[in-house]
Tab-separated table of C-alpha atoms in Angstrom:
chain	number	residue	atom	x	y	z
C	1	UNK	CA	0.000	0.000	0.000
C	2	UNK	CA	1.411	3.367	-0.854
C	3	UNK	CA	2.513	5.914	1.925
C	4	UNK	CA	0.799	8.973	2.591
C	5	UNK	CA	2.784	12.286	3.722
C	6	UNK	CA	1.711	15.087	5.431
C	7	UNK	CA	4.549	16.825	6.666
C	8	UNK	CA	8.306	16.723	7.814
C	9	UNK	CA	10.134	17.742	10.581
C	10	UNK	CA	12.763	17.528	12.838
C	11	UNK	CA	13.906	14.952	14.962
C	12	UNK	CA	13.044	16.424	17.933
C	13	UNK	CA	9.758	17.873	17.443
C	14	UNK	CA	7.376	15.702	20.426
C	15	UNK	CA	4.905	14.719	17.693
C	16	UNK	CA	1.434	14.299	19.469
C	17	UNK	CA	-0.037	11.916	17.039
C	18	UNK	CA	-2.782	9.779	19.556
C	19	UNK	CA	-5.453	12.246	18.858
C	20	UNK	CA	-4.824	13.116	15.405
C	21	UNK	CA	-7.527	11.642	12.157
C	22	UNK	CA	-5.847	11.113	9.247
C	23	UNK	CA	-7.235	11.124	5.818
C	24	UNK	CA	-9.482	8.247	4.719
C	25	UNK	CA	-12.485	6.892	5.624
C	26	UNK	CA	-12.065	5.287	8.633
C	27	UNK	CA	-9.140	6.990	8.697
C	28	UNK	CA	-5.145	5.216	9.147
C	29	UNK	CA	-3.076	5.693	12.144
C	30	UNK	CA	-0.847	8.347	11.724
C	31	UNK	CA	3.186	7.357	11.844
C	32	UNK	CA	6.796	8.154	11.955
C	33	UNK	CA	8.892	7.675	9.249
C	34	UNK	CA	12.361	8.735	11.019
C	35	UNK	CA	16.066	9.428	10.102
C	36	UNK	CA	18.346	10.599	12.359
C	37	UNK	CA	17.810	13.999	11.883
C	38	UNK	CA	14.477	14.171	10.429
C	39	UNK	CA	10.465	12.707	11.029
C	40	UNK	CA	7.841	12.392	8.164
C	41	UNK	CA	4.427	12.349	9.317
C	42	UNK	CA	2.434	9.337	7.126
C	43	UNK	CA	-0.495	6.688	6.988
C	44	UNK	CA	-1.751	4.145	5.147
C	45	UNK	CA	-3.154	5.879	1.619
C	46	UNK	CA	-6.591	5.201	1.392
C	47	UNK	CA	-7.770	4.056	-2.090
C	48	UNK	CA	-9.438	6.272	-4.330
C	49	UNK	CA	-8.553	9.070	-2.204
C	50	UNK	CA	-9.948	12.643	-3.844
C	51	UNK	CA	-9.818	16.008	-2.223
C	52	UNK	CA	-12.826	15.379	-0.444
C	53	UNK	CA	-14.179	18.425	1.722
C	54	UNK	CA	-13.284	15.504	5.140
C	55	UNK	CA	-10.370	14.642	4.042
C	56	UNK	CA	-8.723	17.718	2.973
C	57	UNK	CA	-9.595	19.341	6.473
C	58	UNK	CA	-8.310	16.112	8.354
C	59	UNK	CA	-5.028	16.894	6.083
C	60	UNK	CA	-4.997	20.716	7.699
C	61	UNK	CA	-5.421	19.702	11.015
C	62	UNK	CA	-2.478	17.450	11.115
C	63	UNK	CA	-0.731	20.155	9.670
C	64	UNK	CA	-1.599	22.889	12.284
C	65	UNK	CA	-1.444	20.717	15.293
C	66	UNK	CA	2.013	19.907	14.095
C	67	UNK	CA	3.134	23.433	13.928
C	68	UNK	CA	1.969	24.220	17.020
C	69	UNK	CA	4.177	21.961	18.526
C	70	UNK	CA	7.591	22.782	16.472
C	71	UNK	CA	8.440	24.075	12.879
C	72	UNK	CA	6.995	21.809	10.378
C	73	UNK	CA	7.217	21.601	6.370
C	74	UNK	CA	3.928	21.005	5.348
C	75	UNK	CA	3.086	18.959	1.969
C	76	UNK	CA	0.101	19.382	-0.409
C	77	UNK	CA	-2.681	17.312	-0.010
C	78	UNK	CA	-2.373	14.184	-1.836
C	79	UNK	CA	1.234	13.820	-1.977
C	80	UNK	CA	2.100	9.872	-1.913
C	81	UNK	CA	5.198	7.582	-2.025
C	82	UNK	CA	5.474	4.237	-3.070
C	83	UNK	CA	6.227	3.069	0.923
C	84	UNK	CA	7.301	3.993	3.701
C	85	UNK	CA	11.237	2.523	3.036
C	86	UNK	CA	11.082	5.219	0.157
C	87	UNK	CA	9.836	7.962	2.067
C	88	UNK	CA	12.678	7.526	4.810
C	89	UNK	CA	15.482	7.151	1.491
C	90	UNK	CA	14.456	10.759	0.159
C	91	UNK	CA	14.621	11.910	4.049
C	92	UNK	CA	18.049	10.803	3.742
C	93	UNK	CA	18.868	12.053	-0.058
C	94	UNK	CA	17.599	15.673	1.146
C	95	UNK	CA	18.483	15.725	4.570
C	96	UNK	CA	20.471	19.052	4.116
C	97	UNK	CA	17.796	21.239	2.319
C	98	UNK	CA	14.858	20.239	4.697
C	99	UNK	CA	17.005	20.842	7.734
C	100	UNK	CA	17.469	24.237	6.240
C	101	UNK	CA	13.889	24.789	5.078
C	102	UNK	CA	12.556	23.531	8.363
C	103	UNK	CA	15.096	26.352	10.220
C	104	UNK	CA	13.881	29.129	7.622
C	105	UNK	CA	10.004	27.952	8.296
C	106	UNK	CA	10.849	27.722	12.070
C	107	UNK	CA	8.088	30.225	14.145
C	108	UNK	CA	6.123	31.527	10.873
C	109	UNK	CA	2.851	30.975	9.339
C	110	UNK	CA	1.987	31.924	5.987
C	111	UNK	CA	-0.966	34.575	4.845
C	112	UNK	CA	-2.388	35.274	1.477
C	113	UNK	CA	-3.258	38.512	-0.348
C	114	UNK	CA	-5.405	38.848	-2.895
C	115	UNK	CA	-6.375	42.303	-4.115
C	116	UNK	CA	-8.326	43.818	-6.975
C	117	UNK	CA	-9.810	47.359	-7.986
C	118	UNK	CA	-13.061	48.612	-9.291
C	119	UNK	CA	-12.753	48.182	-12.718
C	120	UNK	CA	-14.838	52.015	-13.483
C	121	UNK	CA	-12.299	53.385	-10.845
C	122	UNK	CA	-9.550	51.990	-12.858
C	123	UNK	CA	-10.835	53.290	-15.964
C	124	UNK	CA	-10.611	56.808	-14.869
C	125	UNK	CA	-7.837	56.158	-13.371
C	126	UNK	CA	-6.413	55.649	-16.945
C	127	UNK	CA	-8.505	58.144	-18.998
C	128	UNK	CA	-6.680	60.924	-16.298
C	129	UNK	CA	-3.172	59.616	-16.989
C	130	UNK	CA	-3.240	59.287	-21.049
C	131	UNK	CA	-3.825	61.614	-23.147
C	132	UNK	CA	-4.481	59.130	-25.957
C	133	UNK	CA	-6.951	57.343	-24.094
C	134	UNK	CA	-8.885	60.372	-23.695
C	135	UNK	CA	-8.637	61.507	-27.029
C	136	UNK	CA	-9.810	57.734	-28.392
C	137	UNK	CA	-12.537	57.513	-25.709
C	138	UNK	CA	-14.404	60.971	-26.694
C	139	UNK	CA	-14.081	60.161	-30.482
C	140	UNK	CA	-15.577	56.475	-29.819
C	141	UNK	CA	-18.219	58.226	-27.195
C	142	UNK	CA	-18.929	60.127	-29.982
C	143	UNK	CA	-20.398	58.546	-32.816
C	144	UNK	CA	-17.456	59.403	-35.322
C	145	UNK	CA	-14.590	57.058	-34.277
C	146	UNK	CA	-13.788	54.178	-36.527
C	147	UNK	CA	-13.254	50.642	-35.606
C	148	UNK	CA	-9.422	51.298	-35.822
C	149	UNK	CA	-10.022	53.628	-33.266
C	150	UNK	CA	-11.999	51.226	-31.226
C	151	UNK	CA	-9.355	48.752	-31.602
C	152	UNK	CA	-6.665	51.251	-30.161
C	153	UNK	CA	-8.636	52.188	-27.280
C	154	UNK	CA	-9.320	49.032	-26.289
C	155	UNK	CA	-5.801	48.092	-26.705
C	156	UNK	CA	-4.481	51.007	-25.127
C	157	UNK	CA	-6.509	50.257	-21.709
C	158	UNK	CA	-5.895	46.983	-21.502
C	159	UNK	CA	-1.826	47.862	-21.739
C	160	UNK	CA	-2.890	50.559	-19.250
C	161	UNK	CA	-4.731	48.463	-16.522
C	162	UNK	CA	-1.947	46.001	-16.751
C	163	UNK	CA	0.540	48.094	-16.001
C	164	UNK	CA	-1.363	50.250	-13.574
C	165	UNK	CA	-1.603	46.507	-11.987
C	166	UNK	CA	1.634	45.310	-11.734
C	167	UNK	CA	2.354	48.645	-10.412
C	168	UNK	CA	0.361	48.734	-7.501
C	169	UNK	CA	0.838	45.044	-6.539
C	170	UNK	CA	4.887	45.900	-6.517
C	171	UNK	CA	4.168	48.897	-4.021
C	172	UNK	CA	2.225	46.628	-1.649
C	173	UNK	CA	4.450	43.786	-1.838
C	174	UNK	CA	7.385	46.155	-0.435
C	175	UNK	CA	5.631	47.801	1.631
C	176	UNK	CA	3.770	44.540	3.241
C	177	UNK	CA	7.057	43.085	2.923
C	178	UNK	CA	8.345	45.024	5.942
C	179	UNK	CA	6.121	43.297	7.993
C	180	UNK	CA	7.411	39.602	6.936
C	181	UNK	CA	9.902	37.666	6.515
C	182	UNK	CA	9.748	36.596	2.885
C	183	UNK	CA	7.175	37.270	0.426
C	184	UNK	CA	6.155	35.567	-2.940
C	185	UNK	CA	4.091	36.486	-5.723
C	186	UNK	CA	1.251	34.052	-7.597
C	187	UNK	CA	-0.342	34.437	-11.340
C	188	UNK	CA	-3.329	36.785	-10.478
C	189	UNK	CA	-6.757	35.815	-11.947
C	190	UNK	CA	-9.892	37.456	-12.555
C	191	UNK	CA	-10.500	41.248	-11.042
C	192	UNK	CA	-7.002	41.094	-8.776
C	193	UNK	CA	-4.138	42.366	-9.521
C	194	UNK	CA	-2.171	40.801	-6.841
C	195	UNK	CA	-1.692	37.310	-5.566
C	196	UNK	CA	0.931	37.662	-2.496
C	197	UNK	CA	1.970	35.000	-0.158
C	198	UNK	CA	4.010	36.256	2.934
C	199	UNK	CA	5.993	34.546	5.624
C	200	UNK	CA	5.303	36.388	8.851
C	201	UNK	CA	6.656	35.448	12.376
C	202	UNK	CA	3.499	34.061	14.597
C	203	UNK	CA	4.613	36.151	17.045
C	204	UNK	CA	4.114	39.049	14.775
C	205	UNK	CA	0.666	38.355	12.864
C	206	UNK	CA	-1.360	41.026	14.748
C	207	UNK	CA	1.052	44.048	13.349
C	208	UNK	CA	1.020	42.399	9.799
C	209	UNK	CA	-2.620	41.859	10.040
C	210	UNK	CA	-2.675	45.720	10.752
C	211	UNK	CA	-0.720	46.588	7.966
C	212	UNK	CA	-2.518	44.812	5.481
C	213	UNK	CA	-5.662	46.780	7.330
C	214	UNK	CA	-4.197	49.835	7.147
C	215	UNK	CA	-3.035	49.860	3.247
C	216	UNK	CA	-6.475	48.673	2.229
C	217	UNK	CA	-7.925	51.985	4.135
C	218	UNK	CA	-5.811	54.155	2.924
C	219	UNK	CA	-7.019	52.869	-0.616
C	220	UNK	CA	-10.570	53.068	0.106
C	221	UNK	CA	-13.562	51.412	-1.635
C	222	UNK	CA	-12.562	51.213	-4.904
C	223	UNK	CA	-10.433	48.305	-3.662
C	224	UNK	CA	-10.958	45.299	-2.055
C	225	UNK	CA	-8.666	43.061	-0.163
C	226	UNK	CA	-8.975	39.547	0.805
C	227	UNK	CA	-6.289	38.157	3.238
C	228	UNK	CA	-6.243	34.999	4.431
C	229	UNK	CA	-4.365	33.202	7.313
C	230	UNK	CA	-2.794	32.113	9.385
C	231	UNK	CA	-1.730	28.673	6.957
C	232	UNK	CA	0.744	26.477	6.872
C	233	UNK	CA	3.418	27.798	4.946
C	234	UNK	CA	3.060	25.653	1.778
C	235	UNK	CA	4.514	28.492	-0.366
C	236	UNK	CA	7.528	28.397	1.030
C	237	UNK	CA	8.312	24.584	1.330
């Protein structure tokens, strides 16, 4: 039966595993996989296993009880190896980098920052910068533009809004960035223009958590934040 993982970490870290579920339904025992200098955290995989809405929280909460006891790399759910003999040989193989990443990850918990803008407030926004947008905006408004002119307006914004974008999600990376440790930026989708993961001490979420508060009121309405933590620090593993 293949071996499921759920985390590494040191040696040393007390591992409270008795009252821990697993995935699966009845869920495995939880286990240690040791080396001499490091632990993975495993069960039995269950067959057919899917990112079930049970399963995928009984994957978190191993995660977060472990990292409340000691610093902990946390995998993605569904990560499997062929048995447990393999598991322990990669432990070995990459002893060095996870005994770094597990000193880097030490005391820090991850948050997420998504962030968009009103996409009328962003269209002023880039009618009162360009000249050339205004210009192609009141001959389209108009009745007398062509479709060329369409064309280039369209264009024009959508050059505009990315930039404008990029931008503004560079300026609130640096200036979040003060608050963590490490920061690291995702492909945006939809309305945001940022996707920002950040490393923050745990003894330090409350004044990062009031950062991120503060830079979304000093933007006002037209924007909207979403931040989301504390997590296990899966961007950083």
């Amino acid at each position: 039966m293949s071996t499921y993982v759920y985390a590494i970490t040191g040696a040393t870290h007390p591992l409270r595993l008795d009252d821990l579920r697993g995935v699966g339904d009845p869920p495995s025992p939880l286990r240690a996989v040791r080396t001499e200098a490091l632990t993975a955290v495993v069960s039995d995989a269950p067959p057919g296993l899917r990112a079930k809405r049970r399963d995928v929280m009984a994957h978190q909460g191993v995660l977060e009880a472990l990292m409340a006891d000691g610093a902990t790399l946390p995998m993605r759910f569904g990560l499997l190896g062929p048995d447990d003999e393999r598991v322990a040989d990669v432990l070995g193989q990459e002893e060095p980098a996870y005994q770094q990443r597990l000193a880097e990850l030490d005391g820090h918990v991850e948050y997420n920052l998504k962030a968009g803008r009103d996409e009328a407030d962003m269209l002023r926004a880039v009618l009162a910068g360009s000249e050339r947008a205004r210009e192609l905006n009141e001959v389209t408004r108009g009745g007398s533009g062509t479709h060329d002119d369409r064309v280039a307006l369209g264009e024009l914004v959508s050059h505009e809004v990315a930039a404008r974008g990029e931008r503004e999600a560079e300026d609130i990376v640096t200036l979040l960035g003060a608050s963590a440790t490490r920061a690291t930026v995702a492909t945006v989708g939809g309305n945001h223009f940022l996707n920002a993961s950040f490393l923050v001490p745990a003894a330090h979420t409350a004044a990062f958590v009031q950062a991120v508060q503060a830079e979304a009121d000093r933007r006002g309405g037209a924007y909207s934040f979403t931040l989301t933590g504390p997590l296990p620090p899966y961007s950083f593993v």
